[in-house]
Short mmCIF file of C-alpha atoms and ligand atoms in Angstrom, two decimals:
data_model
loop_
_atom_site.label_atom_id
_atom_site.label_comp_id
_atom_site.label_asym_id
_atom_site.label_seq_id
_atom_site.Cartn_x
_atom_site.Cartn_y
_atom_site.Cartn_z
CA UNK A 887 100.31 13.16 -124.90
CA UNK A 888 97.85 10.63 -127.38
CA UNK A 889 97.35 12.09 -130.98
CA UNK A 890 93.65 11.34 -129.30
CA UNK A 891 93.33 14.27 -127.23
CA UNK A 892 94.09 17.20 -130.69
CA UNK A 893 92.75 16.06 -133.22
CA UNK A 894 89.29 17.00 -134.55
CA UNK A 895 86.05 14.87 -135.38
CA UNK A 896 84.79 14.22 -138.26
CA UNK A 897 81.00 13.93 -138.79
CA UNK A 898 79.24 16.78 -136.54
CA UNK A 899 81.87 17.04 -133.28
CA UNK A 900 78.77 18.30 -130.60
CA UNK A 901 80.07 21.88 -129.53
CA UNK A 902 80.08 22.19 -126.10
CA UNK A 903 76.90 22.77 -123.66
CA UNK A 904 75.12 26.13 -123.01
CA UNK A 905 78.35 28.75 -122.22
CA UNK A 906 75.27 30.62 -119.88
CA UNK A 907 77.94 30.41 -116.52
CA UNK A 908 74.60 30.10 -113.69
CA UNK A 909 72.85 27.30 -116.52
CA UNK A 910 71.91 24.00 -114.44
CA UNK A 911 69.54 21.17 -115.70
CA UNK A 912 66.25 22.44 -117.05
CA UNK A 913 64.25 20.43 -114.60
CA UNK A 914 60.38 20.89 -113.62
CA UNK A 915 61.02 23.19 -110.19
CA UNK A 916 63.63 25.24 -112.02
CA UNK A 917 60.48 26.00 -114.95
CA UNK A 918 58.00 26.63 -112.34
CA UNK A 919 61.33 28.89 -110.90
CA UNK A 920 61.73 30.10 -113.96
CA UNK A 921 57.36 31.24 -114.20
CA UNK A 922 57.52 32.10 -110.74
CA UNK A 923 60.01 35.51 -111.30
CA UNK A 924 58.69 35.59 -114.96
CA UNK A 925 61.49 34.48 -116.89
CA UNK A 926 59.65 32.97 -121.06
CA UNK A 927 60.58 29.99 -121.00
CA UNK A 928 62.90 29.66 -124.63
CA UNK A 929 61.25 26.14 -126.44
CA UNK A 930 62.90 25.02 -130.15
CA UNK A 931 61.97 21.93 -131.99
CA UNK A 932 64.43 19.62 -132.58
CA UNK A 933 64.93 16.03 -134.67
CA UNK A 934 68.40 15.21 -133.89
CA UNK A 935 71.28 15.11 -131.94
CA UNK A 936 73.90 18.25 -133.85
CA UNK A 937 71.01 21.19 -133.85
CA UNK A 938 70.17 19.62 -130.77
CA UNK A 939 73.32 19.90 -129.10
CA UNK A 940 73.39 24.02 -131.25
CA UNK A 941 70.42 23.52 -129.68
CA UNK A 942 71.43 23.08 -126.47
CA UNK A 943 74.67 25.79 -126.62
CA UNK A 944 72.65 28.63 -127.49
CA UNK A 945 70.80 28.58 -124.04
CA UNK A 946 66.79 27.33 -125.35
CA UNK A 947 65.47 25.44 -122.49
CA UNK A 948 63.51 23.56 -123.83
CA UNK A 949 63.54 21.18 -127.34
CA UNK A 950 60.35 20.06 -128.48
CA UNK A 951 60.40 16.58 -130.49
CA UNK A 952 58.02 17.53 -132.41
CA UNK A 953 55.76 14.66 -134.89
CA UNK A 954 56.29 17.82 -137.02
CA UNK A 955 59.21 16.05 -137.97
CA UNK A 956 56.99 14.24 -140.48
CA UNK A 957 56.39 17.52 -142.39
CA UNK A 958 60.31 18.70 -142.43
CA UNK A 959 61.92 15.59 -141.75
CA UNK A 960 60.11 12.73 -144.01
CA UNK A 961 58.40 15.06 -146.43
CA UNK A 962 54.53 14.23 -145.50
CA UNK A 963 52.21 16.44 -146.20
CA UNK A 964 50.43 16.12 -141.70
CA UNK A 965 51.74 14.25 -138.90
CA UNK A 966 49.08 12.25 -138.89
CA UNK A 967 51.39 9.78 -140.67
CA UNK A 968 53.99 9.48 -137.97
CA UNK A 969 54.79 6.94 -136.64
CA UNK A 970 55.88 5.10 -132.91
CA UNK A 971 59.17 4.19 -134.15
CA UNK A 972 59.53 7.59 -135.89
CA UNK A 973 59.48 9.63 -132.41
CA UNK A 974 61.25 6.90 -131.19
CA UNK A 975 64.69 7.30 -132.82
CA UNK A 976 64.19 10.75 -133.12
CA UNK A 977 63.73 10.97 -129.38
CA UNK A 978 66.84 8.94 -129.03
CA UNK A 979 69.37 11.42 -131.24
CA UNK A 980 68.25 14.07 -129.64
CA UNK A 981 68.91 12.80 -125.92
CA UNK A 982 72.20 11.61 -127.45
CA UNK A 983 72.88 14.96 -128.75
CA UNK A 984 71.77 16.72 -125.77
CA UNK A 985 73.73 14.42 -123.72
CA UNK A 986 77.41 13.57 -125.46
CA UNK A 987 77.12 18.08 -125.78
CA UNK A 988 76.72 17.80 -121.42
CA UNK A 989 74.11 20.46 -122.03
CA UNK A 990 70.82 21.02 -120.25
CA UNK A 991 67.95 20.85 -122.24
CA UNK A 992 64.02 19.46 -120.67
CA UNK A 993 63.16 17.65 -124.04
CA UNK A 994 59.74 16.98 -124.50
CA UNK A 995 58.76 14.41 -127.25
CA UNK A 996 55.19 13.73 -128.96
CA UNK A 997 53.61 11.17 -129.07
CA UNK A 998 52.24 10.60 -132.13
CA UNK A 999 48.43 10.63 -133.51
CA UNK A 1000 46.92 6.84 -132.69
CA UNK A 1001 49.40 5.62 -129.57
CA UNK A 1002 47.14 7.53 -126.64
CA UNK A 1003 43.38 7.13 -129.15
CA UNK A 1004 42.68 4.20 -127.58
CA UNK A 1005 42.54 4.26 -123.89
CA UNK A 1006 45.04 5.42 -121.47
CA UNK A 1007 46.50 1.87 -121.01
CA UNK A 1008 47.69 2.08 -124.36
CA UNK A 1009 48.64 5.94 -123.37
CA UNK A 1010 51.07 4.72 -121.14
CA UNK A 1011 52.16 1.46 -122.85
CA UNK A 1012 53.57 4.47 -125.80
CA UNK A 1013 54.36 7.10 -123.95
CA UNK A 1014 56.71 4.40 -122.22
CA UNK A 1015 58.57 4.17 -125.38
CA UNK A 1016 58.95 8.02 -125.66
CA UNK A 1017 60.79 7.99 -121.82
CA UNK A 1018 62.82 5.26 -122.25
CA UNK A 1019 64.07 6.79 -125.07
CA UNK A 1020 65.21 9.34 -123.17
CA UNK A 1021 62.13 11.95 -123.22
CA UNK A 1022 61.27 13.54 -119.53
CA UNK A 1023 57.64 14.50 -120.73
CA UNK A 1024 55.19 13.67 -123.14
CA UNK A 1025 53.22 15.68 -125.04
CA UNK A 1026 49.19 15.23 -126.45
CA UNK A 1027 46.94 17.31 -128.13
CA UNK A 1028 43.77 17.36 -127.91
CA UNK A 1029 41.14 18.85 -124.69
CA UNK A 1030 38.41 17.11 -123.24
CA UNK A 1031 38.82 13.57 -123.50
CA UNK A 1032 43.05 13.52 -123.28
CA UNK A 1033 42.01 14.36 -119.55
CA UNK A 1034 41.38 11.80 -117.79
CA UNK A 1035 45.13 10.01 -119.47
CA UNK A 1036 47.02 13.33 -118.52
CA UNK A 1037 45.36 11.89 -114.89
CA UNK A 1038 46.72 8.18 -115.60
CA UNK A 1039 50.18 9.35 -117.11
CA UNK A 1040 51.07 11.69 -114.36
CA UNK A 1041 50.05 9.60 -111.66
CA UNK A 1042 52.57 7.06 -112.78
CA UNK A 1043 55.33 10.15 -112.77
CA UNK A 1044 55.66 11.15 -116.69
CA UNK A 1045 55.52 14.68 -116.73
CA UNK A 1046 52.66 15.75 -119.83
CA UNK A 1047 52.26 18.53 -121.78
CA UNK A 1048 49.22 19.48 -123.12
CA UNK A 1049 48.31 20.81 -126.73
CA UNK A 1050 45.41 23.46 -127.41
CA UNK A 1051 44.07 25.12 -130.24
CA UNK A 1052 44.86 24.30 -133.92
CA UNK A 1053 46.07 21.06 -132.76
CA UNK A 1054 47.64 19.39 -136.40
CA UNK A 1055 46.87 16.00 -135.94
CA UNK A 1056 43.92 16.94 -136.01
CA UNK A 1057 43.71 19.14 -139.14
CA UNK A 1058 41.94 17.05 -141.72
CA UNK A 1059 38.59 17.95 -138.54
CA UNK A 1060 39.73 21.38 -138.01
CA UNK A 1061 39.10 22.19 -141.39
CA UNK A 1062 42.48 23.28 -142.37
CA UNK A 1063 45.50 25.39 -140.15
CA UNK A 1064 43.56 28.31 -138.99
CA UNK A 1065 42.96 30.35 -135.68
CA UNK A 1066 40.92 28.26 -132.98
CA UNK A 1067 39.10 29.65 -130.06
CA UNK A 1068 37.36 32.38 -131.42
CA UNK A 1069 34.15 33.79 -129.99
CA UNK A 1070 31.71 30.95 -128.62
CA UNK A 1071 34.86 28.11 -128.52
CA UNK A 1072 37.49 30.39 -126.10
CA UNK A 1073 34.87 29.73 -123.28
CA UNK A 1074 35.09 25.81 -124.04
CA UNK A 1075 39.12 25.87 -124.27
CA UNK A 1076 39.05 27.81 -120.88
CA UNK A 1077 37.22 24.50 -119.50
CA UNK A 1078 39.91 21.95 -121.59
CA UNK A 1079 42.31 23.80 -120.52
CA UNK A 1080 42.23 24.16 -116.54
CA UNK A 1081 40.18 20.54 -116.49
CA UNK A 1082 44.22 19.31 -118.21
CA UNK A 1083 45.71 21.68 -115.23
CA UNK A 1084 43.88 20.40 -113.10
CA UNK A 1085 44.56 16.63 -114.03
CA UNK A 1086 48.01 17.39 -113.82
CA UNK A 1087 49.31 18.74 -117.27
CA UNK A 1088 52.36 21.27 -115.75
CA UNK A 1089 52.81 22.38 -119.67
CA UNK A 1090 50.51 23.76 -122.32
CA UNK A 1091 51.55 24.59 -125.73
CA UNK A 1092 48.75 27.08 -126.80
CA UNK A 1093 48.78 27.06 -131.25
CA UNK A 1094 47.11 30.02 -133.19
CA UNK A 1095 44.90 31.15 -129.95
CA UNK A 1096 43.81 34.57 -130.09
CA UNK A 1097 45.80 36.81 -127.93
CA UNK A 1098 43.53 38.64 -125.20
CA UNK A 1099 42.37 33.83 -124.97
CA UNK A 1100 46.11 33.06 -124.82
CA UNK A 1101 46.62 35.59 -121.20
CA UNK A 1102 43.00 34.82 -120.19
CA UNK A 1103 45.05 30.90 -120.17
CA UNK A 1104 47.70 31.63 -118.71
CA UNK A 1105 46.68 34.01 -115.94
CA UNK A 1106 44.11 31.06 -115.03
CA UNK A 1107 47.32 28.00 -114.73
CA UNK A 1108 50.45 29.47 -112.70
CA UNK A 1109 51.36 25.81 -112.48
CA UNK A 1110 50.65 24.77 -116.34
CA UNK A 1111 53.53 26.90 -118.21
CA UNK A 1112 51.64 27.73 -120.93
CA UNK A 1113 53.77 27.63 -124.19
CA UNK A 1114 52.47 30.30 -127.29
CA UNK A 1115 53.07 29.22 -131.71
CA UNK A 1116 50.86 32.18 -132.23
CA UNK A 1117 49.35 32.87 -129.33
CA UNK A 1118 51.27 35.82 -128.52
CA UNK A 1119 53.27 37.03 -126.26
CA UNK A 1120 51.26 37.14 -122.99
CA UNK A 1121 52.49 33.55 -122.47
CA UNK A 1122 55.07 31.66 -120.53
CA UNK A 1123 57.24 30.91 -122.71
CA UNK A 1124 57.33 29.94 -127.54
CA UNK A 1125 58.31 28.02 -129.19
CA UNK A 1126 58.73 27.29 -132.81
CA UNK A 1127 59.68 24.67 -135.63
CA UNK A 1128 63.20 24.66 -136.26
CA UNK A 1129 63.68 25.04 -139.94
CA UNK A 1130 60.41 28.10 -139.49
CA UNK A 1131 63.26 30.24 -137.72
CA UNK A 1132 65.88 29.03 -139.38
CA UNK A 1133 64.17 30.25 -142.36
CA UNK A 1134 63.88 27.15 -144.21
CA UNK A 1135 60.73 26.58 -145.09
CA UNK A 1136 60.81 27.23 -148.75
CA UNK A 1137 56.25 27.27 -148.48
CA UNK A 1138 54.69 29.62 -147.54
CA UNK A 1139 54.88 30.86 -143.65
CA UNK A 1140 52.86 31.23 -141.05
CA UNK A 1141 52.16 34.63 -140.26
CA UNK A 1142 53.74 33.54 -136.71
CA UNK A 1143 57.16 33.00 -138.05
CA UNK A 1144 60.03 34.67 -137.40
CA UNK A 1145 63.19 34.27 -139.42
CA UNK A 1146 65.89 34.19 -137.17
CA UNK A 1147 68.56 33.53 -139.52
CA UNK A 1148 67.84 37.37 -141.39
CA UNK A 1149 70.95 39.26 -139.41
CA UNK A 1150 72.42 36.32 -137.91
CA UNK A 1151 75.78 34.28 -139.80
CA UNK A 1152 75.13 31.34 -137.71
CA UNK A 1153 72.79 28.60 -136.57
CA UNK A 1154 73.79 29.35 -132.98
CA UNK A 1155 73.65 32.68 -133.19
CA UNK A 1156 70.03 32.61 -135.05
CA UNK A 1157 69.23 29.96 -131.96
CA UNK A 1158 70.98 33.12 -129.30
CA UNK A 1159 69.20 35.50 -130.91
CA UNK A 1160 65.49 33.49 -131.13
CA UNK A 1161 66.75 32.26 -126.72
CA UNK A 1162 67.28 36.61 -125.86
CA UNK A 1163 64.15 37.46 -128.04
CA UNK A 1164 61.80 35.22 -126.05
CA UNK A 1165 63.71 36.32 -123.06
CA UNK A 1166 62.96 40.21 -123.00
CA UNK A 1167 59.51 39.61 -124.84
CA UNK A 1168 60.77 41.41 -128.23
CA UNK A 1169 59.23 37.56 -129.79
CA UNK A 1170 56.22 37.56 -130.75
CA UNK A 1171 55.54 40.62 -131.78
CA UNK A 1172 51.59 40.92 -131.06
CA UNK A 1173 51.08 42.75 -134.44
CA UNK A 1174 52.93 41.02 -136.59
CA UNK A 1175 53.54 37.57 -135.16
CA UNK A 1176 49.85 37.17 -134.00
CA UNK A 1177 45.99 37.25 -133.65
CA UNK A 1178 44.28 39.75 -131.81
CA UNK A 1179 41.06 38.04 -132.01
O1 KIV B 517 55.32 18.72 -133.83
C1 KIV B 517 55.38 20.27 -133.30
O2 KIV B 517 56.25 20.29 -133.63
C2 KIV B 517 54.69 20.72 -132.57
C3 KIV B 517 55.18 22.54 -132.70
C4 KIV B 517 54.20 23.14 -133.39
C5 KIV B 517 54.22 22.61 -131.36
O3 KIV B 517 53.67 20.38 -132.19
#
């Protein structure tokens, strides 16, 4: 017998694929099936091969290669300075991690600031870079002016996740990390969300949006799956930044974060607890992690 087959591998051996016995590769039809039977979608951010494989093995459905990488890995003050090359590099790393572990998660890559703002042709060119790096879907922030771009990308075979509410790339224009869609702004968000869904967006992150508005948006868009972060437990799924849910954000955590390392002795256990809490509806707890208005 070759000694290679029994030798342990140094430098971060990847775990086996998800232990869930029936887990099939996550795809758009499978996400729709989950939605239709009321199963919540569990999403986490991932930026490298090892954590991506661990999250996949823990049963996380979707991995978001977020431009939050700029803040958690590069030490930037906001996501505005993240480049397309950075996103390409991390998307490729996450993809390799999932593939080597024979994983099944759906991989979403963030289009960074300035890479889709000029024209829909610019957006297509840059989205192609992330798709070729292994993404299954790209995410872009904002409504209104992005609708035409979303339609253009979807028509050309690129699945799109929209992002409304607190959109970190425009944090300076929004005046800080604060709740969006209150009062009169709710109507505009509803209009923009419907237009994005009609343009073909099949997923939509809702960040720091009051619970009643997030619930209305979710019900209004049965084929565009809302993924909440600070939007309550009525959305089709949830996302957290991995560093936040592992309790290693040394700054002040926003209200919508729960530290899943508490009571868990390993990263994989913490991620499994996150998946379980999302699926059984115990996270988020609207009284603790969301805004009623
Ligand atoms: O970049 C990111 O990680 C995100 C999440 C906060 C949704 O967009």
